Amino acid sequence: MDYCWNFHQAGASLHNAFDNMALMDQARKKIGDNTARVWLGGYWNAKANSGYPVLRLSDGRWDIVESGSYATACIGQDPKPQQVFPCDDEWLYSAKLKSCYKLIGNFSGFTWPEAHQRCLSLGADLTSIHSDEENRIVVEMADTFLDIQDDFSKWTTACTWIGGKRTGPGKTDFVWTDGTKWDYTKWADNQPDNYGPQGQPWVQIYTTRHNEYGDVDSRYLNKWDDIYDKNGYNAVCKKAAKF
């Protein structure tokens, strides 16, 4: 019966006629030979006849034998199937977009390069955005997170980093750091403008909370702006769902 232990099971124990019939039926289907014998669990110890029980598939009766080459009937509980989720813990799953999202933040916020490296360390990248639906998800994640962060300063709550990165001075000179196609934009009025001598190489998104501070009017809310990397913001990471 050592064979069964290889599967964390034991030799079959039969306690009634139903068990006996059920095993015989399964063994016949599996082996395809109604004249075969099958090892059961246990050991028969008697003065006149000692040995191991085998089930005869021809009639369901048992024989006691010392040895032989037979199939073995093992029994045990089926292992619980391991649950697999499309996203890791603390990630938001979008079934429609088949992507996982996570907002990262701290009391001082991240610069864009810091946020980018943090996302990469999580097996993700700063989020790319390819539709109104995805833009809404990013904004709502940021707003929900900020609603419970009462001590964050204005600069860490006003905006959220996304994965847009400038490649040149023009309005279309941007790429997504995750390598996906730049096929959607949600620029605020008069943006991007690449303002200042140092230029504005990164992309931020204004959250709904920004309006509470009176810094930017509604033309900017939930829209994008290019900016120079000097402020600490929260950020949204994104990676493909597992299935």
mmCIF file of C-alpha atoms in Angstrom, residues 31-235:
data_model
loop_
_atom_site.group_PDB
_atom_site.id
_atom_site.type_symbol
_atom_site.label_atom_id
_atom_site.label_comp_id
_atom_site.label_asym_id
_atom_site.label_seq_id
_atom_site.Cartn_x
_atom_site.Cartn_y
_atom_site.Cartn_z
ATOM 1 C CA ILE A 31 -9.038 -1.291 -15.870
ATOM 2 C CA GLY A 32 -11.369 -2.614 -18.554
ATOM 3 C CA ASP A 33 -10.983 -6.215 -17.372
ATOM 4 C CA ASN A 34 -13.795 -7.732 -15.325
ATOM 5 C CA THR A 35 -11.631 -10.712 -14.371
ATOM 6 C CA ALA A 36 -8.890 -8.625 -12.739
ATOM 7 C CA ARG A 37 -8.126 -8.225 -9.054
ATOM 8 C CA VAL A 38 -7.499 -4.993 -7.143
ATOM 9 C CA TRP A 39 -5.467 -4.494 -3.972
ATOM 10 C CA LEU A 40 -7.434 -3.098 -1.036
ATOM 11 C CA GLY A 41 -6.097 -1.527 2.124
ATOM 12 C CA GLY A 42 -5.558 -3.476 5.299
ATOM 13 C CA TYR A 43 -4.106 -6.821 6.311
ATOM 14 C CA TRP A 44 -5.918 -10.047 7.216
ATOM 15 C CA ASN A 45 -4.249 -11.796 10.133
ATOM 16 C CA ALA A 46 -5.523 -15.263 10.927
ATOM 17 C CA LYS A 47 -3.794 -18.476 11.897
ATOM 18 C CA ALA A 48 -5.078 -20.388 8.916
ATOM 19 C CA ASN A 49 -4.897 -17.663 6.317
ATOM 20 C CA SER A 50 -2.974 -14.401 6.597
ATOM 21 C CA GLY A 51 -2.300 -11.877 3.864
ATOM 22 C CA TYR A 52 -3.640 -8.874 2.000
ATOM 23 C CA PRO A 53 -7.186 -8.515 0.663
ATOM 24 C CA VAL A 54 -7.843 -8.156 -3.049
ATOM 25 C CA LEU A 55 -11.193 -7.433 -4.663
ATOM 26 C CA ARG A 56 -12.299 -9.738 -7.486
ATOM 27 C CA LEU A 57 -13.901 -7.677 -10.208
ATOM 28 C CA SER A 58 -15.703 -10.715 -11.538
ATOM 29 C CA ASP A 59 -18.078 -11.022 -8.582
ATOM 30 C CA GLY A 60 -17.093 -8.448 -5.939
ATOM 31 C CA ARG A 61 -15.763 -10.987 -3.472
ATOM 32 C CA TRP A 62 -12.439 -10.746 -1.660
ATOM 33 C CA ASP A 63 -9.447 -13.054 -1.682
ATOM 34 C CA ILE A 64 -6.535 -13.040 0.768
ATOM 35 C CA VAL A 65 -3.142 -13.295 -0.936
ATOM 36 C CA GLU A 66 0.464 -12.888 0.106
ATOM 37 C CA SER A 67 1.675 -11.271 -3.098
ATOM 38 C CA GLY A 68 0.759 -10.540 -6.653
ATOM 39 C CA SER A 69 0.781 -7.954 -9.403
ATOM 40 C CA TYR A 70 -2.537 -6.150 -9.261
ATOM 41 C CA ALA A 71 -3.921 -2.668 -9.625
ATOM 42 C CA THR A 72 -4.216 -0.748 -6.350
ATOM 43 C CA ALA A 73 -7.308 1.015 -5.077
ATOM 44 C CA CYS A 74 -6.420 4.178 -3.164
ATOM 45 C CA ILE A 75 -8.781 6.423 -1.286
ATOM 46 C CA GLY A 76 -8.450 9.936 0.088
ATOM 47 C CA GLN A 77 -10.004 13.360 0.036
ATOM 48 C CA ASP A 78 -9.578 15.377 -3.106
ATOM 49 C CA PRO A 79 -7.255 18.294 -2.398
ATOM 50 C CA LYS A 80 -9.042 21.609 -2.336
ATOM 51 C CA PRO A 81 -8.425 23.406 -5.588
ATOM 52 C CA GLN A 82 -6.204 26.416 -5.090
ATOM 53 C CA GLN A 83 -8.134 29.570 -5.761
ATOM 54 C CA VAL A 84 -6.551 31.782 -8.361
ATOM 55 C CA PHE A 85 -7.564 35.402 -8.554
ATOM 56 C CA PRO A 86 -6.989 37.674 -11.560
ATOM 57 C CA CYS A 87 -5.147 40.233 -9.408
ATOM 58 C CA ASP A 88 -2.940 40.157 -6.338
ATOM 59 C CA ASP A 89 -4.262 41.322 -2.972
ATOM 60 C CA GLU A 90 -4.921 45.061 -2.733
ATOM 61 C CA TRP A 91 -5.169 45.453 -6.502
ATOM 62 C CA LEU A 92 -8.337 46.550 -8.270
ATOM 63 C CA TYR A 93 -9.493 44.241 -11.077
ATOM 64 C CA SER A 94 -11.261 45.487 -14.188
ATOM 65 C CA ALA A 95 -12.868 42.559 -15.978
ATOM 66 C CA LYS A 96 -13.677 44.755 -18.957
ATOM 67 C CA LEU A 97 -10.076 45.921 -19.393
ATOM 68 C CA LYS A 98 -8.501 42.705 -18.051
ATOM 69 C CA SER A 99 -6.083 44.786 -16.009
ATOM 70 C CA CYS A 100 -5.116 45.231 -12.356
ATOM 71 C CA TYR A 101 -4.612 48.649 -10.754
ATOM 72 C CA LYS A 102 -3.035 49.809 -7.508
ATOM 73 C CA LEU A 103 -2.728 53.322 -6.138
ATOM 74 C CA ILE A 104 0.522 53.993 -4.306
ATOM 75 C CA GLY A 105 1.115 56.933 -2.013
ATOM 76 C CA ASN A 106 2.744 58.180 1.156
ATOM 77 C CA PHE A 107 2.769 61.372 3.207
ATOM 78 C CA SER A 108 5.405 63.073 1.073
ATOM 79 C CA GLY A 109 4.301 61.644 -2.253
ATOM 80 C CA PHE A 110 6.528 60.343 -5.035
ATOM 81 C CA THR A 111 8.373 62.135 -7.784
ATOM 82 C CA TRP A 112 7.549 60.676 -11.193
ATOM 83 C CA PRO A 113 10.784 58.608 -11.392
ATOM 84 C CA GLU A 114 10.212 57.340 -7.847
ATOM 85 C CA ALA A 115 6.661 56.336 -8.687
ATOM 86 C CA HIS A 116 7.822 54.640 -11.873
ATOM 87 C CA GLN A 117 10.420 52.593 -10.015
ATOM 88 C CA ARG A 118 7.919 51.691 -7.310
ATOM 89 C CA CYS A 119 5.483 50.336 -9.888
ATOM 90 C CA LEU A 120 8.232 48.362 -11.587
ATOM 91 C CA SER A 121 9.173 46.832 -8.224
ATOM 92 C CA LEU A 122 5.587 45.562 -7.978
ATOM 93 C CA GLY A 123 5.814 43.821 -11.342
ATOM 94 C CA ALA A 124 3.773 46.588 -12.935
ATOM 95 C CA ASP A 125 4.257 50.002 -14.539
ATOM 96 C CA LEU A 126 2.744 53.428 -14.181
ATOM 97 C CA THR A 127 -0.709 53.156 -15.669
ATOM 98 C CA SER A 128 -1.396 53.826 -19.292
ATOM 99 C CA ILE A 129 -4.888 55.066 -20.180
ATOM 100 C CA HIS A 130 -6.660 54.050 -23.367
ATOM 101 C CA SER A 131 -10.305 55.002 -22.894
ATOM 102 C CA ASP A 132 -12.769 57.127 -20.938
ATOM 103 C CA GLU A 133 -13.521 54.039 -18.876
ATOM 104 C CA GLU A 134 -9.899 53.597 -17.876
ATOM 105 C CA ASN A 135 -9.535 57.304 -17.142
ATOM 106 C CA ARG A 136 -12.577 57.057 -14.854
ATOM 107 C CA ILE A 137 -11.072 54.076 -13.014
ATOM 108 C CA VAL A 138 -7.837 55.949 -12.344
ATOM 109 C CA VAL A 139 -9.631 59.067 -11.113
ATOM 110 C CA GLU A 140 -11.990 57.099 -8.864
ATOM 111 C CA MET A 141 -9.111 55.123 -7.367
ATOM 112 C CA ALA A 142 -7.267 58.332 -6.567
ATOM 113 C CA ASP A 143 -10.358 59.994 -5.104
ATOM 114 C CA THR A 144 -11.254 56.978 -2.956
ATOM 115 C CA PHE A 145 -7.744 56.792 -1.575
ATOM 116 C CA LEU A 146 -7.615 60.503 -0.840
ATOM 117 C CA ASP A 147 -10.923 60.447 1.000
ATOM 118 C CA ILE A 148 -9.245 58.530 3.848
ATOM 119 C CA GLN A 149 -5.940 60.424 3.833
ATOM 120 C CA ASP A 150 -6.860 63.456 5.939
ATOM 121 C CA ASP A 151 -3.288 64.489 6.717
ATOM 122 C CA PHE A 152 -1.979 64.611 3.161
ATOM 123 C CA SER A 153 -0.809 67.993 1.982
ATOM 124 C CA LYS A 154 -2.410 69.780 -0.942
ATOM 125 C CA TRP A 155 0.361 68.755 -3.320
ATOM 126 C CA THR A 156 0.041 65.051 -2.569
ATOM 127 C CA THR A 157 -3.737 65.070 -2.958
ATOM 128 C CA ALA A 158 -4.167 67.400 -5.909
ATOM 129 C CA CYS A 159 -2.796 65.197 -8.659
ATOM 130 C CA THR A 160 -1.821 61.630 -9.478
ATOM 131 C CA TRP A 161 1.038 60.441 -11.657
ATOM 132 C CA ILE A 162 0.277 58.309 -14.721
ATOM 133 C CA GLY A 163 2.657 56.677 -17.164
ATOM 134 C CA GLY A 164 2.864 59.321 -19.865
ATOM 135 C CA LYS A 165 6.411 60.380 -20.736
ATOM 136 C CA ARG A 166 7.508 63.111 -23.128
ATOM 137 C CA THR A 167 9.818 62.205 -26.039
ATOM 138 C CA GLY A 168 9.989 65.641 -27.712
ATOM 139 C CA PRO A 169 8.648 69.216 -27.552
ATOM 140 C CA GLY A 170 5.436 68.671 -29.533
ATOM 141 C CA LYS A 171 1.901 68.035 -28.316
ATOM 142 C CA THR A 172 1.991 64.459 -29.557
ATOM 143 C CA ASP A 173 5.518 63.659 -28.409
ATOM 144 C CA PHE A 174 4.519 61.252 -25.646
ATOM 145 C CA VAL A 175 4.704 57.530 -25.000
ATOM 146 C CA TRP A 176 3.367 55.199 -22.325
ATOM 147 C CA THR A 177 6.113 53.665 -20.233
ATOM 148 C CA ASP A 178 4.431 50.252 -20.406
ATOM 149 C CA GLY A 179 5.007 50.209 -24.165
ATOM 150 C CA THR A 180 1.344 50.273 -25.164
ATOM 151 C CA LYS A 181 0.093 52.462 -27.998
ATOM 152 C CA TRP A 182 -0.547 56.171 -27.384
ATOM 153 C CA ASP A 183 -4.100 56.011 -28.728
ATOM 154 C CA TYR A 184 -6.100 58.113 -26.277
ATOM 155 C CA THR A 185 -5.683 61.479 -24.546
ATOM 156 C CA LYS A 186 -7.596 63.533 -22.014
ATOM 157 C CA TRP A 187 -5.626 66.773 -21.950
ATOM 158 C CA ALA A 188 -6.917 69.768 -20.003
ATOM 159 C CA ASP A 189 -7.501 73.010 -21.885
ATOM 160 C CA ASN A 190 -4.312 74.401 -23.439
ATOM 161 C CA GLN A 191 -2.325 71.322 -22.428
ATOM 162 C CA PRO A 192 0.247 69.974 -22.947
ATOM 163 C CA ASP A 193 2.324 73.155 -23.079
ATOM 164 C CA ASN A 194 5.856 72.021 -22.113
ATOM 165 C CA TYR A 195 6.081 75.165 -20.005
ATOM 166 C CA GLY A 196 9.340 76.552 -18.660
ATOM 167 C CA PRO A 197 13.021 76.368 -19.576
ATOM 168 C CA GLN A 198 13.343 72.869 -18.128
ATOM 169 C CA GLY A 199 10.308 71.600 -20.037
ATOM 170 C CA GLN A 200 7.591 69.351 -18.634
ATOM 171 C CA PRO A 201 8.457 65.695 -19.231
ATOM 172 C CA TRP A 202 5.816 63.840 -17.180
ATOM 173 C CA VAL A 203 2.034 63.495 -17.140
ATOM 174 C CA GLN A 204 -0.287 63.963 -14.163
ATOM 175 C CA ILE A 205 -4.040 63.643 -13.852
ATOM 176 C CA TYR A 206 -6.133 66.093 -11.829
ATOM 177 C CA THR A 207 -8.485 64.333 -9.440
ATOM 178 C CA THR A 208 -11.918 65.469 -8.365
ATOM 179 C CA ARG A 209 -10.457 66.436 -4.984
ATOM 180 C CA HIS A 210 -8.375 69.128 -6.672
ATOM 181 C CA ASN A 211 -11.461 71.322 -6.903
ATOM 182 C CA GLU A 212 -11.740 71.477 -3.116
ATOM 183 C CA TYR A 213 -8.618 73.605 -2.942
ATOM 184 C CA GLY A 214 -9.745 76.070 -5.571
ATOM 185 C CA ASP A 215 -6.437 75.746 -7.408
ATOM 186 C CA VAL A 216 -7.773 74.683 -10.774
ATOM 187 C CA ASP A 217 -11.162 75.212 -12.353
ATOM 188 C CA SER A 218 -13.419 72.512 -13.738
ATOM 189 C CA ARG A 219 -11.726 72.605 -17.128
ATOM 190 C CA TYR A 220 -8.888 70.614 -15.550
ATOM 191 C CA LEU A 221 -10.801 68.149 -13.404
ATOM 192 C CA ASN A 222 -10.184 64.484 -14.300
ATOM 193 C CA LYS A 223 -7.941 65.612 -17.149
ATOM 194 C CA TRP A 224 -4.222 65.525 -17.838
ATOM 195 C CA ASP A 225 -1.410 68.038 -17.639
ATOM 196 C CA ASP A 226 2.282 67.805 -18.432
ATOM 197 C CA ILE A 227 4.479 68.944 -15.569
ATOM 198 C CA TYR A 228 8.057 69.273 -14.440
ATOM 199 C CA ASP A 229 9.197 66.665 -11.936
ATOM 200 C CA LYS A 230 9.403 68.655 -8.703
ATOM 201 C CA ASN A 231 6.321 67.677 -6.721
ATOM 202 C CA GLY A 232 5.399 64.602 -4.705
ATOM 203 C CA TYR A 233 2.181 62.959 -5.897
ATOM 204 C CA ASN A 234 0.390 59.664 -5.553
ATOM 205 C CA ALA A 235 0.467 57.333 -8.534
#
